[in-house]
Amino acid sequence: MAEQVQILFLPFLACLILTGIHVYLGIHVISRKVIFVDLALAQIAALGATVAFLLGYDPRSQGAYFFSLGFAVLAAGVFALTRTRTERVPQEAIIGLAYATASAAAILLADISPHGAEHLHDLLAGSIVWVTPAQILKTAIFYTVIGTFHYIFRERFLMISLHPEQAYSQGVRVRIWDFLFYLSFGVVITSSVQIAGVLLVFCYLVAPAVFAVMFFDNLKSRLITGWVVGTTVSAAGLFFSYDRPSGPTIMVCFAVALILGAVLRAIVLAPSRPRALAAAAAVIVLLAGIGWAFQRFGPAHSLSASEPDAHATALAGSPEHAVGSKTSELREALRDSHANVRAKAVTDLAATGDHRVVPDLLDALHDQSPAVRESAASALHGLGDPAALPSLKQGLASADEDEWVRLRIAQAVADLGDPAGIPVLLELAGKADAKLARGEALGTLTRLSGSVGSAAPDPEAPESAALLDKLGRWWHRQGTRLKWDGSSRVYRPAP
């Protein structure tokens, strides 16, 4: 548990920052009845990032950020101009069209690049578990400035959102304040999408605010409720996402919280509370039964062991062109558009044995291609530099990750003397889709445990199942007492 808390601490801080500003902005957009403006702005910012990606900018670079920001500011201007007093054409229709158009354009542009699909996936799902302390500090300062700006002019912003007719009648320049609102909104969304992805940012904006609006009418109660719900659900989502994709898990937790809130509200307002409670209990029993039946009789989760491993094909492929031999050339090759070239550059950088390349390899852990990330984890494993351990452990928390990448990261962490890699190896040895990955995880565990047993050649053999059970019990009994013996490279119980 302590290990889990340590790994997920930074992502939790990022969630708190998102909750703080997004709940406030979410109450604005719900009051304006433009729920999808966040999704539209986020998708337009993502379109800007896609354009930057095609122009050769790293998705995490400042250049890509300013491209996204430029697109978001342009959209903010359009949304401010299209809000009219009569609204012959509802603004929500314009926002919906903007979202659909931006999505279509991003798909078309991404189709130009061989890595476009991976880029789009990253923009949608995000990777909040990879957030860095520098990102958190920069975002916190940035959002504090924007929050202060909104606090100073709160009366104007609240009037144009909650009472637009009153604003028009008092001669407030609604269009200008609208633009300032959408401008600050777009800046927040652009920054948030870089951390959490389009879908999770939308969830943070809408879900806590909707929960609060269900129960309260005044702004203060809504804000406090939204912040409490956002914080609680973030903690629960990260807890359950330790071995699952983090973004989708948090979103599902938000959905569960909303359902529970709606049920609670329905029970409180029902003419007959006993009857309402009985109906709710019946629905819960029905859903539990469906869930049990799906788990018991649903489709098998594993792929056929005979299927070829996609990662092996990707790694085995030859690079599309030479990568050079000098360190400067290899670093340049890390930005190549071909994954095989980047993977080769990672391998060749590690082969230099120069530990000054560790930062380059850590950057490659965030590459869009799983093959490159796997090569980077293997390279860091080979170098055995303890400086890489914090970033590698952070990578263990990402269940979004390809299982081969997780395997290499777990092997690297465990061989650096940190037992945090062992639970992941146990999980992969029992549940990895690829038979080869299960076998390799089992072999690594056997080596690390020293005398617990020896791995059978076939991970699906009964002997392997018995060995995995034995290793699981070894970890359960002695996990907290195990110490790394660097001379024999095995874990032994502390005396």
CSV table of C-alpha atoms in Angstrom, one decimal:
chain,number,residue,atom,x,y,z
A,1,MET,CA,0.0,0.0,0.0
A,2,ALA,CA,2.8,2.4,0.9
A,3,GLU,CA,4.4,1.7,-2.4
A,4,GLN,CA,1.2,2.4,-4.2
A,5,VAL,CA,0.7,5.7,-2.4
A,6,GLN,CA,4.2,6.8,-3.3
A,7,ILE,CA,3.8,6.0,-7.0
A,8,LEU,CA,0.4,7.6,-7.3
A,9,PHE,CA,1.1,10.7,-5.2
A,10,LEU,CA,2.1,12.9,-8.2
A,11,PRO,CA,-0.9,11.8,-10.3
A,12,PHE,CA,-3.2,12.5,-7.3
A,13,LEU,CA,-1.7,16.0,-7.0
A,14,ALA,CA,-2.4,16.5,-10.7
A,15,CYS,CA,-6.0,15.4,-10.2
A,16,LEU,CA,-6.5,17.8,-7.3
A,17,ILE,CA,-5.3,20.7,-9.5
A,18,LEU,CA,-7.7,19.6,-12.3
A,19,THR,CA,-10.5,19.4,-9.8
A,20,GLY,CA,-9.9,22.8,-8.3
A,21,ILE,CA,-10.3,24.8,-11.5
A,22,HIS,CA,-12.5,22.5,-13.6
A,23,VAL,CA,-15.3,22.3,-11.0
A,24,TYR,CA,-15.6,26.1,-11.1
A,25,LEU,CA,-15.5,26.3,-14.9
A,26,GLY,CA,-17.9,23.3,-15.1
A,27,ILE,CA,-20.5,25.2,-13.1
A,28,HIS,CA,-20.2,28.0,-15.6
A,29,VAL,CA,-20.7,25.8,-18.6
A,30,ILE,CA,-23.6,24.0,-17.1
A,31,SER,CA,-25.3,27.3,-16.3
A,32,ARG,CA,-24.7,28.4,-19.8
A,33,LYS,CA,-26.1,25.1,-21.2
A,34,VAL,CA,-23.0,24.7,-23.4
A,35,ILE,CA,-21.9,21.3,-21.9
A,36,PHE,CA,-19.9,20.3,-24.9
A,37,VAL,CA,-17.8,23.5,-25.2
A,38,ASP,CA,-15.1,21.8,-23.1
A,39,LEU,CA,-15.0,18.8,-25.4
A,40,ALA,CA,-15.0,21.0,-28.5
A,41,LEU,CA,-12.2,23.3,-27.1
A,42,ALA,CA,-10.2,20.2,-26.0
A,43,GLN,CA,-10.6,18.6,-29.4
A,44,ILE,CA,-9.6,21.8,-31.2
A,45,ALA,CA,-6.6,22.1,-29.0
A,46,ALA,CA,-5.8,18.5,-29.9
A,47,LEU,CA,-6.1,19.4,-33.5
A,48,GLY,CA,-3.5,22.1,-33.0
A,49,ALA,CA,-1.3,19.5,-31.3
A,50,THR,CA,-1.8,17.2,-34.3
A,51,VAL,CA,-0.7,19.9,-36.7
A,52,ALA,CA,2.4,20.5,-34.6
A,53,PHE,CA,3.1,16.8,-34.5
A,54,LEU,CA,3.0,16.7,-38.3
A,55,LEU,CA,5.4,19.6,-38.5
A,56,GLY,CA,7.9,17.7,-36.4
A,57,TYR,CA,7.3,19.1,-32.9
A,58,ASP,CA,7.5,16.7,-30.0
A,59,PRO,CA,3.9,16.4,-28.5
A,60,ARG,CA,5.3,17.4,-25.1
A,61,SER,CA,7.3,20.4,-26.4
A,62,GLN,CA,6.6,24.0,-25.9
A,63,GLY,CA,6.1,24.4,-29.6
A,64,ALA,CA,3.3,21.8,-29.6
A,65,TYR,CA,1.7,23.6,-26.6
A,66,PHE,CA,1.6,26.9,-28.4
A,67,PHE,CA,0.1,25.4,-31.5
A,68,SER,CA,-2.6,23.9,-29.3
A,69,LEU,CA,-3.1,27.2,-27.5
A,70,GLY,CA,-3.4,29.1,-30.8
A,71,PHE,CA,-6.1,26.8,-32.0
A,72,ALA,CA,-8.0,27.1,-28.7
A,73,VAL,CA,-7.8,30.9,-28.6
A,74,LEU,CA,-9.1,31.0,-32.2
A,75,ALA,CA,-12.0,28.8,-31.1
A,76,ALA,CA,-12.6,30.9,-28.1
A,77,GLY,CA,-13.1,33.9,-30.4
A,78,VAL,CA,-15.5,32.0,-32.6
A,79,PHE,CA,-17.6,30.8,-29.6
A,80,ALA,CA,-17.7,34.3,-28.2
A,81,LEU,CA,-18.9,35.8,-31.5
A,82,THR,CA,-21.6,33.1,-32.0
A,83,ARG,CA,-23.3,33.7,-28.7
A,84,THR,CA,-26.3,36.0,-29.5
A,85,ARG,CA,-29.2,37.3,-27.4
A,86,THR,CA,-31.9,35.7,-29.5
A,87,GLU,CA,-30.0,32.5,-30.4
A,88,ARG,CA,-31.9,31.7,-33.6
A,89,VAL,CA,-29.3,28.9,-34.0
A,90,PRO,CA,-28.5,27.4,-30.6
A,91,GLN,CA,-24.9,27.9,-29.7
A,92,GLU,CA,-24.7,24.2,-28.6
A,93,ALA,CA,-25.3,23.3,-32.3
A,94,ILE,CA,-22.3,25.4,-33.3
A,95,ILE,CA,-20.2,23.9,-30.6
A,96,GLY,CA,-21.2,20.4,-31.6
A,97,LEU,CA,-20.3,21.1,-35.2
A,98,ALA,CA,-16.9,22.5,-34.2
A,99,TYR,CA,-16.2,19.4,-32.2
A,100,ALA,CA,-17.2,17.1,-35.0
A,101,THR,CA,-15.2,19.1,-37.6
A,102,ALA,CA,-12.1,19.2,-35.3
A,103,SER,CA,-12.3,15.5,-34.7
A,104,ALA,CA,-12.6,14.7,-38.4
A,105,ALA,CA,-9.7,17.0,-39.3
A,106,ALA,CA,-7.5,15.4,-36.6
A,107,ILE,CA,-8.3,12.0,-38.0
A,108,LEU,CA,-7.5,13.1,-41.6
A,109,LEU,CA,-4.2,14.7,-40.5
A,110,ALA,CA,-3.2,11.8,-38.3
A,111,ASP,CA,-3.7,9.5,-41.2
A,112,ILE,CA,-0.9,11.2,-43.0
A,113,SER,CA,1.6,10.1,-40.4
A,114,PRO,CA,2.5,6.4,-39.7
A,115,HIS,CA,2.3,7.2,-36.0
A,116,GLY,CA,-0.9,9.1,-36.3
A,117,ALA,CA,-3.1,6.5,-34.6
A,118,GLU,CA,-0.8,6.4,-31.6
A,119,HIS,CA,-0.8,10.2,-31.4
A,120,LEU,CA,-4.6,10.3,-31.4
A,121,HIS,CA,-4.8,7.6,-28.7
A,122,ASP,CA,-2.5,9.6,-26.5
A,123,LEU,CA,-4.5,12.8,-27.0
A,124,LEU,CA,-7.7,11.1,-26.1
A,125,ALA,CA,-6.7,8.9,-23.2
A,126,GLY,CA,-3.8,11.0,-21.8
A,127,SER,CA,-1.2,9.6,-19.4
A,128,ILE,CA,-1.8,11.3,-16.1
A,129,VAL,CA,0.4,8.7,-14.3
A,130,TRP,CA,3.4,10.1,-16.2
A,131,VAL,CA,3.0,13.6,-14.9
A,132,THR,CA,6.2,15.2,-13.6
A,133,PRO,CA,6.7,17.5,-10.6
A,134,ALA,CA,7.7,20.3,-13.0
A,135,GLN,CA,4.4,19.9,-14.9
A,136,ILE,CA,2.4,20.0,-11.6
A,137,LEU,CA,4.2,23.1,-10.3
A,138,LYS,CA,3.8,24.9,-13.7
A,139,THR,CA,0.2,24.0,-14.0
A,140,ALA,CA,-0.6,25.0,-10.4
A,141,ILE,CA,0.9,28.4,-10.8
A,142,PHE,CA,-0.8,28.9,-14.1
A,143,TYR,CA,-4.2,27.9,-12.8
A,144,THR,CA,-3.7,30.1,-9.7
A,145,VAL,CA,-3.2,33.1,-12.0
A,146,ILE,CA,-6.4,32.3,-14.0
A,147,GLY,CA,-8.4,31.5,-10.8
A,148,THR,CA,-7.3,34.9,-9.4
A,149,PHE,CA,-8.4,36.6,-12.6
A,150,HIS,CA,-11.8,35.0,-12.4
A,151,TYR,CA,-12.1,35.8,-8.7
A,152,ILE,CA,-11.3,39.5,-9.3
A,153,PHE,CA,-14.0,39.7,-12.1
A,154,ARG,CA,-16.3,37.1,-10.6
A,155,GLU,CA,-19.4,39.4,-10.6
A,156,ARG,CA,-19.1,39.9,-14.4
A,157,PHE,CA,-18.4,36.3,-15.2
A,158,LEU,CA,-21.1,35.0,-13.0
A,159,MET,CA,-23.6,37.5,-14.4
A,160,ILE,CA,-23.0,36.6,-18.0
A,161,SER,CA,-23.2,32.9,-17.2
A,162,LEU,CA,-26.1,32.8,-14.6
A,163,HIS,CA,-28.1,35.9,-15.6
A,164,PRO,CA,-27.4,36.8,-19.2
A,165,GLU,CA,-30.6,38.8,-19.6
A,166,GLN,CA,-29.7,40.9,-16.6
A,167,ALA,CA,-26.3,41.5,-18.1
A,168,TYR,CA,-27.7,42.7,-21.4
A,169,SER,CA,-30.2,45.0,-19.6
A,170,GLN,CA,-27.5,46.6,-17.5
A,171,GLY,CA,-25.4,47.3,-20.6
A,172,VAL,CA,-22.6,44.8,-19.8
A,173,ARG,CA,-20.5,44.2,-22.9
A,174,VAL,CA,-21.4,40.5,-22.9
A,175,ARG,CA,-19.4,39.7,-26.1
A,176,ILE,CA,-16.1,41.0,-24.6
A,177,TRP,CA,-16.6,39.2,-21.3
A,178,ASP,CA,-17.7,36.1,-23.2
A,179,PHE,CA,-14.4,36.2,-25.1
A,180,LEU,CA,-12.4,36.7,-21.9
A,181,PHE,CA,-14.2,33.7,-20.4
A,182,TYR,CA,-13.7,31.4,-23.4
A,183,LEU,CA,-10.1,32.6,-23.7
A,184,SER,CA,-9.2,31.7,-20.1
A,185,PHE,CA,-11.2,28.5,-20.5
A,186,GLY,CA,-9.3,27.6,-23.6
A,187,VAL,CA,-6.0,28.2,-21.9
A,188,VAL,CA,-7.0,25.9,-19.0
A,189,ILE,CA,-8.2,23.2,-21.4
A,190,THR,CA,-5.1,23.3,-23.5
A,191,SER,CA,-2.9,22.8,-20.4
A,192,SER,CA,-5.1,20.1,-18.9
A,193,VAL,CA,-5.3,18.1,-22.1
A,194,GLN,CA,-1.5,17.8,-22.2
A,195,ILE,CA,-1.7,16.1,-18.7
A,196,ALA,CA,-4.8,14.1,-18.8
A,197,GLY,CA,-6.1,13.8,-22.3
A,198,VAL,CA,-9.4,15.0,-23.9
A,199,LEU,CA,-11.8,12.6,-22.3
A,200,LEU,CA,-10.6,12.8,-18.7
A,201,VAL,CA,-10.5,16.6,-18.9
A,202,PHE,CA,-14.1,16.6,-20.1
A,203,CYS,CA,-15.0,14.3,-17.2
A,204,TYR,CA,-13.4,16.6,-14.6
A,205,LEU,CA,-15.2,19.6,-16.0
A,206,VAL,CA,-18.7,18.1,-16.1
A,207,ALA,CA,-19.1,15.2,-13.6
A,208,PRO,CA,-18.4,16.9,-10.3
A,209,ALA,CA,-20.3,20.0,-11.3
A,210,VAL,CA,-23.3,17.9,-12.4
A,211,PHE,CA,-23.2,16.0,-9.0
A,212,ALA,CA,-23.2,19.4,-7.2
A,213,VAL,CA,-26.0,20.9,-9.3
A,214,MET,CA,-28.2,17.8,-8.4
A,215,PHE,CA,-28.2,18.8,-4.7
A,216,PHE,CA,-27.6,22.5,-4.4
A,217,ASP,CA,-28.6,25.8,-5.9
A,218,ASN,CA,-26.1,28.3,-4.5
A,219,LEU,CA,-22.6,28.7,-5.9
A,220,LYS,CA,-20.7,28.1,-2.6
A,221,SER,CA,-22.4,24.8,-1.9
A,222,ARG,CA,-21.9,23.7,-5.5
A,223,LEU,CA,-18.2,24.5,-5.4
A,224,ILE,CA,-17.5,22.7,-2.1
A,225,THR,CA,-19.5,19.7,-3.1
A,226,GLY,CA,-17.8,19.5,-6.5
A,227,TRP,CA,-14.4,19.8,-5.0
A,228,VAL,CA,-15.2,17.0,-2.4
A,229,VAL,CA,-16.6,14.7,-5.1
A,230,GLY,CA,-13.7,15.4,-7.5
A,231,THR,CA,-11.1,14.7,-4.8
A,232,THR,CA,-12.8,11.6,-3.5
A,233,VAL,CA,-13.4,10.1,-6.9
A,234,SER,CA,-9.8,10.9,-8.0
A,235,ALA,CA,-8.4,9.0,-5.0
A,236,ALA,CA,-10.7,6.1,-5.6
A,237,GLY,CA,-10.0,6.0,-9.3
A,238,LEU,CA,-6.3,6.1,-8.9
A,239,PHE,CA,-6.5,3.4,-6.2
A,240,PHE,CA,-8.4,1.1,-8.5
A,241,SER,CA,-6.3,2.0,-11.5
A,242,TYR,CA,-3.1,0.6,-10.0
A,243,ASP,CA,-3.2,-2.3,-12.4
A,244,ARG,CA,-5.7,-0.8,-14.9
A,245,PRO,CA,-5.7,2.1,-17.3
A,246,SER,CA,-5.9,5.2,-15.1
A,247,GLY,CA,-7.9,7.6,-17.2
A,248,PRO,CA,-10.8,5.2,-18.1
A,249,THR,CA,-10.8,3.9,-14.5
A,250,ILE,CA,-11.2,7.5,-13.1
A,251,MET,CA,-14.0,8.2,-15.6
A,252,VAL,CA,-15.9,5.0,-14.6
A,253,CYS,CA,-15.6,6.0,-11.0
A,254,PHE,CA,-17.1,9.4,-11.8
A,255,ALA,CA,-20.0,7.6,-13.6
A,256,VAL,CA,-20.6,5.4,-10.6
A,257,ALA,CA,-20.5,8.5,-8.3
A,258,LEU,CA,-23.1,10.2,-10.5
A,259,ILE,CA,-25.4,7.1,-10.6
A,260,LEU,CA,-25.2,6.8,-6.8
A,261,GLY,CA,-25.9,10.5,-6.4
A,262,ALA,CA,-28.9,10.3,-8.7
A,263,VAL,CA,-30.2,7.2,-6.9
A,264,LEU,CA,-29.8,9.0,-3.5
A,265,ARG,CA,-31.6,12.1,-4.8
A,266,ALA,CA,-34.4,9.9,-6.1
A,267,ILE,CA,-34.8,8.1,-2.8
A,268,VAL,CA,-34.8,11.4,-0.8
A,269,LEU,CA,-37.5,12.9,-3.1
A,270,ALA,CA,-39.6,9.8,-3.5
A,271,PRO,CA,-43.2,9.8,-2.1
A,272,SER,CA,-42.5,6.4,-0.5
A,273,ARG,CA,-38.9,6.0,0.6
A,274,PRO,CA,-39.2,2.3,1.6
A,275,ARG,CA,-40.5,1.5,-1.9
A,276,ALA,CA,-37.7,3.5,-3.5
A,277,LEU,CA,-35.1,1.7,-1.4
A,278,ALA,CA,-36.6,-1.7,-2.4
A,279,ALA,CA,-36.4,-0.7,-6.0
A,280,ALA,CA,-32.8,0.5,-5.7
A,281,ALA,CA,-31.8,-2.8,-3.9
A,282,ALA,CA,-33.5,-4.8,-6.7
A,283,VAL,CA,-31.5,-3.0,-9.4
A,284,ILE,CA,-28.3,-3.4,-7.5
A,285,VAL,CA,-28.9,-7.2,-7.1
A,286,LEU,CA,-29.8,-7.4,-10.9
A,287,LEU,CA,-26.6,-5.5,-11.9
A,288,ALA,CA,-24.5,-7.7,-9.5
A,289,GLY,CA,-26.0,-10.8,-11.1
A,290,ILE,CA,-25.2,-9.6,-14.6
A,291,GLY,CA,-21.7,-8.7,-13.6
A,292,TRP,CA,-21.2,-12.1,-12.1
A,293,ALA,CA,-22.6,-13.9,-15.2
A,294,PHE,CA,-20.4,-11.8,-17.5
A,295,GLN,CA,-17.3,-12.7,-15.5
A,296,ARG,CA,-18.3,-16.3,-15.2
A,297,PHE,CA,-19.4,-17.0,-18.7
A,298,GLY,CA,-17.9,-14.1,-20.7
A,299,PRO,CA,-15.4,-14.4,-23.5
A,300,ALA,CA,-11.9,-15.5,-22.5
A,301,HIS,CA,-9.6,-12.6,-21.9
A,302,SER,CA,-6.4,-14.0,-23.2
A,303,LEU,CA,-5.3,-14.1,-26.7
A,304,SER,CA,-4.2,-17.3,-28.2
A,305,ALA,CA,-0.7,-18.2,-27.3
A,306,SER,CA,0.0,-19.1,-30.8
A,307,GLU,CA,-0.7,-15.6,-32.0
A,308,PRO,CA,2.5,-13.9,-33.1
A,309,ASP,CA,3.7,-11.1,-30.8
A,310,ALA,CA,3.3,-7.8,-32.4
A,311,HIS,CA,6.0,-6.3,-30.3
A,312,ALA,CA,8.5,-8.9,-31.5
A,313,THR,CA,7.7,-8.1,-35.1
A,314,ALA,CA,8.1,-4.4,-34.5
A,315,LEU,CA,11.4,-4.8,-32.7
A,316,ALA,CA,12.8,-7.3,-35.1
A,317,GLY,CA,12.3,-5.0,-38.1
A,318,SER,CA,15.2,-3.3,-39.6
A,319,PRO,CA,15.4,0.5,-39.3
A,320,GLU,CA,14.2,2.3,-42.5
A,321,HIS,CA,17.5,4.1,-42.7
A,322,ALA,CA,20.9,4.3,-41.0
A,323,VAL,CA,20.9,6.0,-37.6
A,324,GLY,CA,24.6,7.0,-37.4
A,325,SER,CA,27.1,6.1,-34.7
A,326,LYS,CA,27.9,9.3,-32.9
A,327,THR,CA,26.0,10.1,-29.8
A,328,SER,CA,24.7,13.3,-31.3
A,329,GLU,CA,23.5,11.4,-34.4
A,330,LEU,CA,21.7,8.9,-32.2
A,331,ARG,CA,20.1,11.6,-30.1
A,332,GLU,CA,18.9,13.2,-33.3
A,333,ALA,CA,17.5,9.8,-34.5
A,334,LEU,CA,15.3,9.6,-31.3
A,335,ARG,CA,13.2,12.3,-33.1
A,336,ASP,CA,12.9,10.3,-36.3
A,337,SER,CA,9.4,9.6,-37.7
A,338,HIS,CA,10.1,5.9,-37.9
A,339,ALA,CA,9.7,3.8,-34.7
A,340,ASN,CA,12.3,1.3,-35.8
A,341,VAL,CA,14.8,4.0,-36.3
A,342,ARG,CA,14.1,5.4,-32.8
A,343,ALA,CA,14.2,1.9,-31.3
A,344,LYS,CA,17.6,1.3,-32.9
A,345,ALA,CA,18.9,4.7,-31.7
A,346,VAL,CA,17.8,3.8,-28.1
A,347,THR,CA,19.6,0.4,-28.3
A,348,ASP,CA,22.8,2.0,-29.8
A,349,LEU,CA,22.8,4.8,-27.2
A,350,ALA,CA,22.6,2.2,-24.4
A,351,ALA,CA,25.4,0.2,-26.1
A,352,THR,CA,27.8,3.2,-25.6
A,353,GLY,CA,27.7,2.4,-21.9
A,354,ASP,CA,27.8,6.2,-21.2
A,355,HIS,CA,25.4,6.9,-18.3
A,356,ARG,CA,25.0,10.5,-19.6
A,357,VAL,CA,22.5,9.1,-22.1
A,358,VAL,CA,20.1,8.1,-19.2
A,359,PRO,CA,18.0,11.3,-19.6
A,360,ASP,CA,17.6,10.5,-23.3
A,361,LEU,CA,16.5,7.0,-22.5
A,362,LEU,CA,14.0,8.2,-19.9
A,363,ASP,CA,12.5,10.6,-22.5
A,364,ALA,CA,12.2,7.6,-24.8
A,365,LEU,CA,10.0,5.9,-22.1
A,366,HIS,CA,7.4,8.4,-23.2
A,367,ASP,CA,7.7,7.6,-26.9
A,368,GLN,CA,4.4,7.1,-28.8
A,369,SER,CA,5.6,3.7,-30.0
A,370,PRO,CA,5.4,0.7,-27.5
A,371,ALA,CA,8.4,-0.8,-29.3
A,372,VAL,CA,10.5,2.2,-28.5
A,373,ARG,CA,9.3,2.3,-24.9
A,374,GLU,CA,10.2,-1.3,-24.5
A,375,SER,CA,13.6,-0.7,-26.0
A,376,ALA,CA,14.1,2.2,-23.6
A,377,ALA,CA,13.1,0.1,-20.6
A,378,SER,CA,15.5,-2.7,-21.7
A,379,ALA,CA,18.3,-0.2,-22.3
A,380,LEU,CA,17.8,1.3,-18.8
A,381,HIS,CA,17.7,-2.2,-17.4
A,382,GLY,CA,21.0,-3.0,-19.1
A,383,LEU,CA,22.7,0.2,-17.9
A,384,GLY,CA,21.5,-0.4,-14.3
A,385,ASP,CA,21.8,3.3,-13.3
A,386,PRO,CA,19.9,3.9,-10.0
A,387,ALA,CA,19.1,7.5,-11.2
A,388,ALA,CA,16.5,5.9,-13.5
A,389,LEU,CA,14.7,4.2,-10.7
A,390,PRO,CA,12.1,6.9,-9.8
A,391,SER,CA,11.0,7.3,-13.4
A,392,LEU,CA,10.9,3.5,-13.9
A,393,LYS,CA,8.8,3.1,-10.8
A,394,GLN,CA,6.4,5.8,-12.0
A,395,GLY,CA,6.1,3.8,-15.2
A,396,LEU,CA,5.0,0.7,-13.2
A,397,ALA,CA,1.8,2.6,-12.2
A,398,SER,CA,0.6,3.0,-15.8
A,399,ALA,CA,-1.7,0.1,-16.5
A,400,ASP,CA,-2.4,1.8,-19.9
A,401,GLU,CA,1.0,0.5,-20.8
A,402,ASP,CA,1.8,-2.3,-23.2
A,403,GLU,CA,2.4,-5.5,-21.3
A,404,TRP,CA,5.8,-5.9,-22.8
A,405,VAL,CA,6.8,-2.4,-21.8
A,406,ARG,CA,5.5,-3.2,-18.2
A,407,LEU,CA,7.5,-6.4,-18.2
A,408,ARG,CA,10.8,-4.6,-19.2
A,409,ILE,CA,10.2,-1.8,-16.6
A,410,ALA,CA,9.4,-4.4,-13.9
A,411,GLN,CA,12.5,-6.3,-14.7
A,412,ALA,CA,14.6,-3.1,-14.6
A,413,VAL,CA,13.1,-2.0,-11.3
A,414,ALA,CA,13.5,-5.4,-9.7
A,415,ASP,CA,17.2,-5.7,-10.9
A,416,LEU,CA,17.9,-2.2,-9.5
A,417,GLY,CA,17.2,-3.7,-6.0
A,418,ASP,CA,13.7,-2.3,-5.6
A,419,PRO,CA,11.1,-5.1,-4.9
A,420,ALA,CA,8.3,-2.9,-6.4
A,421,GLY,CA,8.8,-4.7,-9.7
A,422,ILE,CA,8.0,-8.1,-8.2
A,423,PRO,CA,4.2,-7.7,-7.9
A,424,VAL,CA,4.0,-6.6,-11.5
A,425,LEU,CA,6.1,-9.6,-12.6
A,426,LEU,CA,3.7,-11.9,-10.6
A,427,GLU,CA,0.7,-10.3,-12.3
A,428,LEU,CA,2.3,-10.6,-15.8
A,429,ALA,CA,3.4,-14.2,-15.1
A,430,GLY,CA,-0.3,-15.1,-14.4
A,431,LYS,CA,-2.3,-12.8,-16.6
A,432,ALA,CA,-0.2,-11.5,-19.6
A,433,ASP,CA,-1.9,-12.0,-22.9
A,434,ALA,CA,1.3,-13.2,-24.6
A,435,LYS,CA,2.5,-16.7,-23.6
A,436,LEU,CA,6.1,-15.6,-24.2
A,437,ALA,CA,5.6,-12.6,-21.8
A,438,ARG,CA,4.2,-14.9,-19.1
A,439,GLY,CA,7.1,-17.3,-19.5
A,440,GLU,CA,9.7,-14.5,-19.3
A,441,ALA,CA,8.1,-13.0,-16.2
A,442,LEU,CA,8.1,-16.4,-14.5
A,443,GLY,CA,11.7,-16.9,-15.4
A,444,THR,CA,12.7,-13.6,-14.0
A,445,LEU,CA,10.8,-14.2,-10.8
A,446,THR,CA,12.5,-17.6,-10.4
A,447,ARG,CA,15.9,-16.0,-10.8
A,448,LEU,CA,15.1,-13.2,-8.4
A,449,SER,CA,13.7,-15.6,-5.7
A,450,GLY,CA,16.9,-17.6,-5.7
A,451,SER,CA,15.9,-21.0,-4.3
A,452,VAL,CA,12.1,-21.0,-4.6
A,453,GLY,CA,12.1,-23.3,-7.7
A,454,SER,CA,12.9,-23.6,-11.3
A,455,ALA,CA,10.8,-22.4,-14.3
A,456,ALA,CA,9.4,-25.0,-16.7
A,457,PRO,CA,9.9,-24.3,-20.4
A,458,ASP,CA,6.1,-24.0,-21.0
A,459,PRO,CA,4.4,-21.3,-18.9
A,460,GLU,CA,1.1,-23.1,-19.5
A,461,ALA,CA,2.3,-26.4,-18.0
A,462,PRO,CA,1.0,-27.5,-14.6
A,463,GLU,CA,4.5,-27.2,-13.2
A,464,SER,CA,4.5,-23.5,-14.1
A,465,ALA,CA,1.2,-22.9,-12.4
A,466,ALA,CA,2.5,-24.6,-9.3
A,467,LEU,CA,5.7,-22.6,-9.4
A,468,LEU,CA,3.7,-19.3,-9.8
A,469,ASP,CA,1.6,-20.2,-6.8
A,470,LYS,CA,4.7,-21.0,-4.8
A,471,LEU,CA,6.2,-17.6,-5.9
A,472,GLY,CA,3.0,-15.8,-4.9
A,473,ARG,CA,3.1,-17.4,-1.5
A,474,TRP,CA,6.8,-16.5,-1.2
A,475,TRP,CA,6.0,-12.8,-1.9
A,476,HIS,CA,3.0,-12.8,0.4
A,477,ARG,CA,4.9,-14.2,3.3
A,478,GLN,CA,8.2,-12.4,2.9
A,479,GLY,CA,7.6,-9.4,0.7
A,480,THR,CA,8.1,-6.8,3.3
A,481,ARG,CA,11.2,-8.6,4.7
A,482,LEU,CA,13.0,-9.1,1.4
A,483,LYS,CA,16.3,-7.3,0.8
A,484,TRP,CA,18.3,-7.1,-2.4
A,485,ASP,CA,21.6,-9.0,-2.4
A,486,GLY,CA,23.6,-7.2,-5.0
A,487,SER,CA,26.4,-9.9,-5.1
A,488,SER,CA,24.1,-12.8,-6.0
A,489,ARG,CA,21.4,-10.6,-7.6
A,490,VAL,CA,18.5,-12.3,-5.7
A,491,TYR,CA,16.1,-11.2,-3.0
A,492,ARG,CA,16.7,-12.7,0.4
A,493,PRO,CA,14.7,-12.3,3.7
A,494,ALA,CA,16.4,-9.8,6.0
A,495,PRO,CA,18.0,-11.6,9.0
